[in-house]
Amino acid sequence: MSQTLSKLAREQELPLEFADYHESIKITGFWIFLTTDLVLFSCLFATFAVMRYDYANGPTPLHLFHMTPLIVETALLLTSSFTCSLAIYQSRRQNKNGALSWLILTILLGMGFVGTEVHEFVSYVNSGATWHQSGFLSAFFTLVGTHGSHVTFGIFWALTLVAQLVQRGITPRTSRKLYTFALYWHFLDIVWVFIFSFVYLSNMTGGKMV
Amino acid sequence: MNQILARLFPPQTRRPDEVVIEFGIIFAMLSLVYLLTRLKKWGWLWREWLTSVDHKKIGIMYLVSALLMLFRGGVDALMIRSQLALPNNHLLPVGQYDELFTTHGTIMIFFMAMPFLFALFNVAVPLMIGARDVAFPRLNAVSFWLFAAGAILFNISFVIGGSPNAGWTAYPPLTELRFNPGVGENYYLVSLLIAGIGTTITGINFMTTILRMRAPGMTLMRMPMFVWTVLVTGALIIFAFPPLTIALLLTLLDRLFGSSFFTLGHGGMPMQFVNLFWLFGHPEVYIVVLPAFGIFSEVVPVFSDKKLFGYPAMVGSVLAITILSYIVWVHHFFTMGAGPSVNAFFGVTTMLIAIPTGVKIFNWVLTMWGGRIRFTVAMLWQLAFIPAFLVAGVTGVLLATVPVDYQMHNSYFLIAHFHLALIGGTVFGVLSGMYYWWPKMFGFMLNERQGKWAFWIFVIGFFVTFVPQYMLGFEGMTRRMYTYPPGLGWGALNMVSTIGAFIQGAGFLVLVYNVLWSMRYGERDVTGDPWNGRTLEWSLPSPAPAYNFATIPLVTHRDEWWEMKQSGRANAYKVKSSAIRPVHMPKRSAMPLFMGISFFVLGFGMVFSWWIIAIVGALGVIASLFLSAFDYNDTEELDPQDIRRSEAALGRLEV
């Protein structure tokens, strides 16, 4: 079954997950799910935009944010998006071990990101900047934390994918799962780009953005 | 121990009427358990319903739940109206009154209107587009069980811990811990968050189903109008529910974990909640009313013996309403004082919605024009909808006029407006749909004579209740008012309104009698097409077999089934024995039920901040996600021989 399908997929030059009717429907559904997640983040961004100057005598971004963890987080997450694409590339070439290696590297980079972010948050809280203190901090921790917990969820998801790839190899179903995971992972990358520029950079210059 | 009991059963759960109801519920549950055991029905319940992923059965479970919730929300309404019947009345304690208007609104919107519509989505959509199930059958069951978990959690609040009491809109800072220290608001937030996840999944599921699983030949412009409205409702859900999720989540973070989003101090911003809430809230109005429009667009052509007038205009107007519904949310709080330019913008966009809605009203009327109208119960509900919705719409345009709104804001004029819209639109719509699709769901008809009695009683009660409320609004009575002094001229109108409410209650009882009577004596539907229908679901037997279509039809026209009958191809529904192929169907699964139970436990733990219970529930959720990730054995193949046998038994096999 899966062999004839992969033959068909080669003939139509469609990747496995798109050649299979049922799996391709799941990809459509996943895109629609991503839309809801996008709107979810938009609402958090909007809340942050409304509350970004409500410091309530608490710390301001100028006191709080530092370049080093920010650069480390950004580098780790953007690189992980690249390795994630390489995993897809290898799975398209039916190279199971290649796909697995790049996926595991993606997971490690994601863990590095989450670790750095947790460290960053802990240092803020230790310096007395808890989210109870101001609307700004509540909005900051919730927006960035929601992104961080999405990445954490993605890491556990990817771990189950590693197990499934080892068990079953590259089939229409596992390659669809890998593909939807990659969509999710790239989506989180895009959200991070906005967090990086809108939450951190624009507030670190000290100037107000329109 | 005493502390735990005091949190579980605070004084507001120990009012005499509530204790009576509590024992009533316990008695009813015990009798149900006894009955199931006595009749040896546990296995049947488990196999056929609790673990089912069949869209037709999930639809029926939604329907039963929605009718139960209609009863609960209706009792709340009658208690509210009894309290307001006379001036200076103290029939209910003031705290209980606050709880009642909160639970009435929340239950009617989230646990009655939405599941009632989802019932009809599930029952009709796959059959109308020639599909064997929805795109994600197991997630469909998850949606249902998350709704059930949310609904049960919300409903136990008045027995355990105390009900929420800040209105269905739950505005901060009243919902903040400082002003509302009990667990009631936690119940509201957590149960709506859980049910909201289910709703979002339903939106994704039906959008994917309609976009990807239509029968060959069914182009978008050949879809039945109801399917169009479900598609745009899916789009509304996926854009509207995330703002609600965020609004509720941030309030919950404030209450449970001490963040400062909507607090008065610490730079909190309560109006941000109000914006997020109505960013959801206004599309929500169209989430519950557009499918009702879709139902009417099916019912009117069938019972007028004419095709739908102006189909492309109907499609265009639902799309226009969908887009406009996102740019009107500020009209719920013009009095926030955003300034004349902002208010003018939102006032004008609100009035604009009257145009596509008017187009639809004209199209329904012109469909009936010159048709041979059959006054069935389904059609009667549609006919009552038109005047009710017209009045609701016109008074809506009045409220969209900013200076007028400053006068009318939160008065009974508003209450009358949205009850006419939501009952006249949504409730009349779902009841019309229920009578229309009932034979398709159950294989028997609802008695028409009794149905007409229920209709007339309910509709008369409806107008008697709400027309006086417009006048009360003009005379200055505001919403959520516990009682009022005599001498304001409100007494008589309130009394009339209360009488109307009880007439509506009587109408509901007749409807229930209608259903119970018809279960036993109702006419069986042996043709599968009792109304001389136009769309594909009527080409199937009632109720449809598990696999729906033995062979997938090829669609060539808009009203495909009608065209087949007109061109003498009515026998084309008969299935050629050789054409039957093996069918892949989803396997039943206990995962969705387990997921629902886990979410319930998680939610209960969060409501009381009992973290061990919450963690147990969370582990259950993680376990069900994990197990379904590794479950590759979720479909089964139906043997063509079995399909041939069941089609032959239905007399539909062509050898």
GROMACS .gro file of N, CA and C in nm, chain B residues 451-532:
model
  246
  661GLY      N    1  -4.691   1.963   1.735
  661GLY     CA    2  -4.585   2.059   1.707
  661GLY      C    3  -4.640   2.198   1.682
  662LYS      N    4  -4.756   2.204   1.615
  662LYS     CA    5  -4.817   2.335   1.589
  662LYS      C    6  -4.867   2.398   1.719
  663TRP      N    7  -4.923   2.315   1.808
  663TRP     CA    8  -4.962   2.368   1.940
  663TRP      C    9  -4.841   2.429   2.010
  664ALA      N   10  -4.731   2.352   2.014
  664ALA     CA   11  -4.610   2.402   2.081
  664ALA      C   12  -4.566   2.533   2.016
  665PHE      N   13  -4.570   2.535   1.883
  665PHE     CA   14  -4.527   2.654   1.811
  665PHE      C   15  -4.610   2.776   1.850
  666TRP      N   16  -4.743   2.763   1.842
  666TRP     CA   17  -4.827   2.881   1.867
  666TRP      C   18  -4.814   2.929   2.011
  667ILE      N   19  -4.812   2.833   2.106
  667ILE     CA   20  -4.801   2.874   2.246
  667ILE      C   21  -4.669   2.947   2.269
  668PHE      N   22  -4.562   2.887   2.215
  668PHE     CA   23  -4.430   2.947   2.239
  668PHE      C   24  -4.420   3.086   2.176
  669VAL      N   25  -4.465   3.097   2.050
  669VAL     CA   26  -4.446   3.223   1.979
  669VAL      C   27  -4.530   3.335   2.041
  670ILE      N   28  -4.654   3.302   2.083
  670ILE     CA   29  -4.736   3.403   2.149
  670ILE      C   30  -4.669   3.447   2.278
  671GLY      N   31  -4.623   3.348   2.357
  671GLY     CA   32  -4.553   3.379   2.482
  671GLY      C   33  -4.431   3.465   2.457
  672PHE      N   34  -4.363   3.435   2.348
  672PHE     CA   35  -4.240   3.506   2.314
  672PHE      C   36  -4.265   3.656   2.292
  673PHE      N   37  -4.367   3.688   2.210
  673PHE     CA   38  -4.395   3.830   2.186
  673PHE      C   39  -4.451   3.898   2.311
  674VAL      N   40  -4.534   3.824   2.387
  674VAL     CA   41  -4.589   3.882   2.510
  674VAL      C   42  -4.476   3.913   2.609
  675THR      N   43  -4.371   3.831   2.608
  675THR     CA   44  -4.259   3.855   2.700
  675THR      C   45  -4.178   3.976   2.660
  676PHE      N   46  -4.142   3.985   2.533
  676PHE     CA   47  -4.035   4.077   2.497
  676PHE      C   48  -4.082   4.212   2.444
  677VAL      N   49  -4.201   4.221   2.386
  677VAL     CA   50  -4.246   4.352   2.339
  677VAL      C   51  -4.259   4.450   2.457
  678PRO      N   52  -4.319   4.409   2.573
  678PRO     CA   53  -4.322   4.503   2.686
  678PRO      C   54  -4.183   4.545   2.733
  679GLN      N   55  -4.083   4.461   2.709
  679GLN     CA   56  -3.949   4.497   2.757
  679GLN      C   57  -3.891   4.614   2.678
  680TYR      N   58  -3.929   4.627   2.549
  680TYR     CA   59  -3.890   4.747   2.475
  680TYR      C   60  -3.942   4.871   2.547
  681MET      N   61  -4.069   4.862   2.587
  681MET     CA   62  -4.131   4.979   2.651
  681MET      C   63  -4.065   5.006   2.786
  682LEU      N   64  -4.034   4.897   2.860
  682LEU     CA   65  -3.966   4.916   2.989
  682LEU      C   66  -3.832   4.986   2.970
  683GLY      N   67  -3.767   4.952   2.860
  683GLY     CA   68  -3.639   5.018   2.831
  683GLY      C   69  -3.658   5.167   2.808
  684PHE      N   70  -3.763   5.201   2.731
  684PHE     CA   71  -3.791   5.343   2.708
  684PHE      C   72  -3.818   5.414   2.841
  685GLU      N   73  -3.879   5.341   2.934
  685GLU     CA   74  -3.915   5.405   3.061
  685GLU      C   75  -3.803   5.400   3.162
  686GLY      N   76  -3.686   5.351   3.120
  686GLY     CA   77  -3.569   5.366   3.204
  686GLY      C   78  -3.529   5.246   3.288
  687MET      N   79  -3.595   5.133   3.270
  687MET     CA   80  -3.555   5.017   3.351
  687MET      C   81  -3.425   4.960   3.295
  688THR      N   82  -3.325   4.940   3.381
  688THR     CA   83  -3.196   4.891   3.335
  688THR      C   84  -3.184   4.742   3.359
  689ARG      N   85  -3.090   4.682   3.288
  689ARG     CA   86  -3.071   4.537   3.294
  689ARG      C   87  -3.011   4.497   3.428
  690ARG      N   88  -3.030   4.373   3.467
  690ARG     CA   89  -2.971   4.313   3.587
  690ARG      C   90  -3.017   4.383   3.716
  691MET      N   91  -3.134   4.448   3.707
  691MET     CA   92  -3.188   4.519   3.823
  691MET      C   93  -3.261   4.417   3.911
  692TYR      N   94  -3.228   4.416   4.041
  692TYR     CA   95  -3.284   4.313   4.129
  692TYR      C   96  -3.432   4.339   4.156
  693THR      N   97  -3.466   4.462   4.195
  693THR     CA   98  -3.607   4.495   4.212
  693THR      C   99  -3.624   4.645   4.192
  694TYR      N  100  -3.749   4.690   4.193
  694TYR     CA  101  -3.776   4.831   4.163
  694TYR      C  102  -3.891   4.877   4.251
  695PRO      N  103  -3.894   5.008   4.282
  695PRO     CA  104  -4.003   5.057   4.368
  695PRO      C  105  -4.132   5.071   4.288
  696PRO      N  106  -4.249   5.070   4.354
  696PRO     CA  107  -4.374   5.094   4.281
  696PRO      C  108  -4.382   5.241   4.240
  697GLY      N  109  -4.474   5.274   4.149
  697GLY     CA  110  -4.496   5.413   4.114
  697GLY      C  111  -4.414   5.462   3.997
  698LEU      N  112  -4.331   5.373   3.936
  698LEU     CA  113  -4.253   5.415   3.819
  698LEU      C  114  -4.326   5.380   3.690
  699GLY      N  115  -4.441   5.314   3.702
  699GLY     CA  116  -4.514   5.272   3.583
  699GLY      C  117  -4.456   5.146   3.521
  700TRP      N  118  -4.371   5.073   3.595
  700TRP     CA  119  -4.310   4.952   3.540
  700TRP      C  120  -4.387   4.826   3.577
  701GLY      N  121  -4.472   4.836   3.679
  701GLY     CA  122  -4.533   4.716   3.736
  701GLY      C  123  -4.611   4.635   3.636
  702ALA      N  124  -4.705   4.701   3.565
  702ALA     CA  125  -4.793   4.626   3.475
  702ALA      C  126  -4.713   4.560   3.363
  703LEU      N  127  -4.621   4.637   3.305
  703LEU     CA  128  -4.543   4.582   3.192
  703LEU      C  129  -4.460   4.462   3.236
  704ASN      N  130  -4.402   4.473   3.355
  704ASN     CA  131  -4.323   4.360   3.406
  704ASN      C  132  -4.411   4.238   3.429
  705MET      N  133  -4.533   4.262   3.481
  705MET     CA  134  -4.624   4.150   3.506
  705MET      C  135  -4.659   4.081   3.374
  706VAL      N  136  -4.689   4.162   3.270
  706VAL     CA  137  -4.721   4.104   3.139
  706VAL      C  138  -4.603   4.022   3.088
  707SER      N  139  -4.484   4.079   3.100
  707SER     CA  140  -4.365   4.010   3.052
  707SER      C  141  -4.346   3.876   3.123
  708THR      N  142  -4.370   3.875   3.255
  708THR     CA  143  -4.356   3.751   3.330
  708THR      C  144  -4.459   3.647   3.285
  709ILE      N  145  -4.582   3.694   3.264
  709ILE     CA  146  -4.685   3.600   3.216
  709ILE      C  147  -4.642   3.540   3.082
  710GLY      N  148  -4.589   3.626   2.994
  710GLY     CA  149  -4.539   3.577   2.865
  710GLY      C  150  -4.432   3.471   2.882
  711ALA      N  151  -4.342   3.492   2.978
  711ALA     CA  152  -4.234   3.395   3.000
  711ALA      C  153  -4.291   3.260   3.039
  712PHE      N  154  -4.396   3.262   3.124
  712PHE     CA  155  -4.455   3.133   3.164
  712PHE      C  156  -4.529   3.068   3.048
  713ILE      N  157  -4.586   3.150   2.959
  713ILE     CA  158  -4.649   3.091   2.839
  713ILE      C  159  -4.542   3.021   2.754
  714GLN      N  160  -4.425   3.086   2.740
  714GLN     CA  161  -4.316   3.021   2.666
  714GLN      C  162  -4.277   2.889   2.733
  715GLY      N  163  -4.272   2.891   2.867
  715GLY     CA  164  -4.240   2.768   2.940
  715GLY      C  165  -4.340   2.659   2.907
  716ALA      N  166  -4.470   2.697   2.900
  716ALA     CA  167  -4.573   2.598   2.866
  716ALA      C  168  -4.549   2.545   2.725
  717GLY      N  169  -4.511   2.636   2.633
  717GLY     CA  170  -4.481   2.594   2.496
  717GLY      C  171  -4.370   2.491   2.493
  718PHE      N  172  -4.267   2.513   2.575
  718PHE     CA  173  -4.156   2.417   2.581
  718PHE      C  174  -4.205   2.281   2.629
  719LEU      N  175  -4.294   2.282   2.732
  719LEU     CA  176  -4.345   2.154   2.783
  719LEU      C  177  -4.422   2.079   2.676
  720VAL      N  178  -4.502   2.152   2.597
  720VAL     CA  179  -4.576   2.086   2.488
  720VAL      C  180  -4.479   2.026   2.388
  721LEU      N  181  -4.370   2.099   2.362
  721LEU     CA  182  -4.269   2.048   2.269
  721LEU      C  183  -4.208   1.918   2.321
  722VAL      N  184  -4.178   1.915   2.451
  722VAL     CA  185  -4.122   1.792   2.509
  722VAL      C  186  -4.224   1.678   2.498
  723TYR      N  187  -4.352   1.710   2.527
  723TYR     CA  188  -4.457   1.609   2.513
  723TYR      C  189  -4.462   1.559   2.369
  724ASN      N  190  -4.451   1.654   2.275
  724ASN     CA  191  -4.452   1.622   2.132
  724ASN      C  192  -4.342   1.519   2.099
  725VAL      N  193  -4.223   1.542   2.154
  725VAL     CA  194  -4.111   1.451   2.126
  725VAL      C  195  -4.138   1.314   2.189
  726LEU      N  196  -4.180   1.314   2.316
  726LEU     CA  197  -4.200   1.186   2.386
  726LEU      C  198  -4.313   1.106   2.321
  727TRP      N  199  -4.423   1.175   2.287
  727TRP     CA  200  -4.537   1.108   2.225
  727TRP      C  201  -4.494   1.047   2.092
  728SER      N  202  -4.420   1.128   2.012
  728SER     CA  203  -4.383   1.081   1.878
  728SER      C  204  -4.284   0.966   1.883
  729MET      N  205  -4.202   0.959   1.990
  729MET     CA  206  -4.110   0.846   2.002
  729MET      C  207  -4.187   0.716   2.003
  730ARG      N  208  -4.306   0.719   2.068
  730ARG     CA  209  -4.384   0.597   2.080
  730ARG      C  210  -4.481   0.579   1.962
  731TYR      N  211  -4.550   0.685   1.928
  731TYR     CA  212  -4.660   0.671   1.831
  731TYR      C  213  -4.634   0.740   1.698
  732GLY      N  214  -4.522   0.814   1.687
  732GLY     CA  215  -4.499   0.895   1.568
  732GLY      C  216  -4.492   0.810   1.441
  733GLU      N  217  -4.529   0.873   1.329
  733GLU     CA  218  -4.529   0.805   1.200
  733GLU      C  219  -4.385   0.770   1.162
  734ARG      N  220  -4.362   0.642   1.120
  734ARG     CA  221  -4.226   0.604   1.081
  734ARG      C  222  -4.197   0.658   0.942
  735ASP      N  223  -4.074   0.700   0.920
  735ASP     CA  224  -4.036   0.749   0.788
  735ASP      C  225  -3.969   0.635   0.711
  736VAL      N  226  -4.045   0.573   0.619
  736VAL     CA  227  -3.990   0.459   0.546
  736VAL      C  228  -3.930   0.501   0.411
  737THR      N  229  -3.966   0.619   0.362
  737THR     CA  230  -3.918   0.661   0.231
  737THR      C  231  -3.778   0.722   0.238
  738GLY      N  232  -3.745   0.782   0.352
  738GLY     CA  233  -3.620   0.857   0.361
  738GLY      C  234  -3.635   0.998   0.307
  739ASP      N  235  -3.749   1.030   0.246
  739ASP     CA  236  -3.769   1.162   0.187
  739ASP      C  237  -3.909   1.213   0.220
  740PRO      N  238  -3.940   1.233   0.348
  740PRO     CA  239  -4.078   1.263   0.386
  740PRO      C  240  -4.125   1.402   0.342
  741TRP      N  241  -4.034   1.495   0.317
  741TRP     CA  242  -4.076   1.632   0.287
  741TRP      C  243  -4.072   1.661   0.137
  742ASN      N  244  -4.037   1.563   0.055
  742ASN     CA  245  -4.007   1.588  -0.087
  742ASN      C  246  -3.892   1.688  -0.095
   0.00000   0.00000   0.00000
